[in-house]
mmCIF file of C-alpha atoms in Angstrom:
data_model
loop_
_atom_site.group_PDB
_atom_site.id
_atom_site.type_symbol
_atom_site.label_atom_id
_atom_site.label_comp_id
_atom_site.label_asym_id
_atom_site.label_seq_id
_atom_site.Cartn_x
_atom_site.Cartn_y
_atom_site.Cartn_z
ATOM 1 C CA MET A 632 8.415 -2.684 7.643
ATOM 2 C CA LEU A 633 5.971 -2.181 4.782
ATOM 3 C CA GLU A 634 6.925 -4.167 1.679
ATOM 4 C CA LEU A 635 5.310 -4.036 -1.740
ATOM 5 C CA LYS A 636 6.411 -6.944 -3.907
ATOM 6 C CA GLY A 637 5.454 -6.490 -7.546
ATOM 7 C CA ILE A 638 2.187 -4.793 -6.589
ATOM 8 C CA GLN A 639 0.104 -3.754 -9.594
ATOM 9 C CA LYS A 640 -3.426 -2.742 -10.529
ATOM 10 C CA SER A 641 -5.266 -2.646 -13.855
ATOM 11 C CA PHE A 642 -8.770 -1.449 -14.685
ATOM 12 C CA SER A 643 -10.282 -2.902 -17.887
ATOM 13 C CA GLY A 644 -6.818 -3.686 -19.229
ATOM 14 C CA VAL A 645 -5.402 -0.217 -18.471
ATOM 15 C CA ASP A 646 -2.496 -0.099 -15.992
ATOM 16 C CA ALA A 647 -3.253 2.181 -13.044
ATOM 17 C CA VAL A 648 -0.195 0.983 -11.099
ATOM 18 C CA ARG A 649 2.580 -0.855 -12.941
ATOM 19 C CA PRO A 650 4.534 -3.535 -11.035
ATOM 20 C CA LEU A 651 6.136 -1.788 -8.075
ATOM 21 C CA HIS A 652 8.664 -3.010 -5.525
ATOM 22 C CA LEU A 653 9.108 -0.878 -2.414
ATOM 23 C CA ALA A 654 10.263 -1.265 1.190
ATOM 24 C CA ILE A 655 9.570 1.350 3.863
ATOM 25 C CA HIS A 656 11.404 0.673 7.115
ATOM 26 C CA PRO A 657 10.199 1.717 10.591
ATOM 27 C CA GLY A 658 11.085 5.337 11.324
ATOM 28 C CA GLU A 659 11.545 6.272 7.675
ATOM 29 C CA PHE A 660 9.753 9.303 6.286
ATOM 30 C CA PHE A 661 8.195 8.542 2.912
ATOM 31 C CA SER A 662 6.364 10.766 0.427
ATOM 32 C CA LEU A 663 4.360 9.603 -2.546
ATOM 33 C CA LEU A 664 4.467 12.314 -5.214
ATOM 34 C CA GLY A 665 3.299 12.441 -8.797
ATOM 35 C CA PRO A 666 0.901 14.064 -11.232
ATOM 36 C CA SER A 667 -2.833 13.560 -11.223
ATOM 37 C CA GLY A 668 -3.833 10.107 -12.464
ATOM 38 C CA CYS A 669 -0.467 8.406 -11.909
ATOM 39 C CA GLY A 670 -1.772 5.859 -9.343
ATOM 40 C CA LYS A 671 -0.951 7.420 -5.952
ATOM 41 C CA THR A 672 -4.454 7.035 -4.520
ATOM 42 C CA THR A 673 -4.892 3.583 -6.059
ATOM 43 C CA LEU A 674 -1.650 2.482 -4.386
ATOM 44 C CA LEU A 675 -2.785 3.836 -1.000
ATOM 45 C CA ARG A 676 -6.160 2.143 -1.432
ATOM 46 C CA MET A 677 -4.431 -1.204 -2.125
ATOM 47 C CA ILE A 678 -2.191 -0.815 0.923
ATOM 48 C CA GLY A 679 -5.246 0.038 3.029
ATOM 49 C CA GLY A 680 -7.205 -2.956 1.761
ATOM 50 C CA LEU A 681 -9.818 -0.840 -0.040
ATOM 51 C CA GLU A 682 -8.742 -2.025 -3.486
ATOM 52 C CA THR A 683 -7.642 -5.511 -4.570
ATOM 53 C CA PRO A 684 -4.299 -5.634 -6.403
ATOM 54 C CA THR A 685 -4.235 -7.245 -9.842
ATOM 55 C CA GLY A 686 -0.880 -8.786 -8.943
ATOM 56 C CA GLY A 687 1.885 -8.786 -6.363
ATOM 57 C CA GLU A 688 1.816 -8.861 -2.579
ATOM 58 C CA ILE A 689 1.707 -6.412 0.314
ATOM 59 C CA HIS A 690 3.448 -7.303 3.592
ATOM 60 C CA LEU A 691 3.523 -5.424 6.882
ATOM 61 C CA ASP A 692 6.121 -6.692 9.332
ATOM 62 C CA GLY A 693 6.446 -9.874 7.276
ATOM 63 C CA ARG A 694 2.731 -10.705 7.106
ATOM 64 C CA ARG A 695 -0.092 -9.895 4.762
ATOM 65 C CA PRO A 696 -2.450 -7.268 6.246
ATOM 66 C CA GLY A 697 -5.792 -8.641 7.375
ATOM 67 C CA THR A 698 -4.580 -12.222 7.796
ATOM 68 C CA GLY A 699 -4.161 -11.886 11.548
ATOM 69 C CA ASN A 700 -1.661 -13.628 13.766
ATOM 70 C CA HIS A 701 -2.437 -15.743 16.819
ATOM 71 C CA ALA A 702 0.256 -13.954 18.830
ATOM 72 C CA THR A 703 -0.689 -10.367 18.005
ATOM 73 C CA GLY A 704 -4.237 -10.519 16.663
ATOM 74 C CA PRO A 705 -5.543 -9.028 13.429
ATOM 75 C CA MET A 706 -3.656 -6.221 11.749
ATOM 76 C CA THR A 707 -5.282 -3.027 10.518
ATOM 77 C CA VAL A 708 -3.807 -0.805 7.835
ATOM 78 C CA GLY A 709 -5.700 2.263 6.708
ATOM 79 C CA ALA A 710 -5.460 4.868 3.985
ATOM 80 C CA PHE A 711 -7.499 7.987 4.530
ATOM 81 C CA SER A 712 -7.800 11.568 3.375
ATOM 82 C CA GLY A 713 -5.837 13.963 5.531
ATOM 83 C CA GLY A 714 -7.924 16.984 4.535
ATOM 84 C CA ASP A 715 -5.876 19.959 3.340
ATOM 85 C CA ASP A 716 -2.642 17.991 3.712
ATOM 86 C CA GLY A 717 -3.730 15.379 1.151
ATOM 87 C CA PRO A 718 -3.958 11.596 1.531
ATOM 88 C CA CYS A 719 -2.373 9.999 4.586
ATOM 89 C CA LEU A 720 -1.418 6.437 5.449
ATOM 90 C CA GLN A 721 -1.753 5.126 8.979
ATOM 91 C CA PHE A 722 -0.703 1.751 10.413
#
């Protein structure tokens, strides 16, 4: 499960992503929709580890991405452009 707990991002005091709480369970289909400039790409970049959140936490299966686990090894989460279909998120 992907969990966002109060995740937020500001640039020079301007909120790009206001505090957001979200849980996406395995097998769920999820779409991130909104107008240009509302923070969709910034959110995907934070989930993918390309951008550092100003606040909050991101958890994947109960652990923070990139922290690794002795039983399963390091975890990789990626956000990438899907071409004509728009941004995609891959675990």
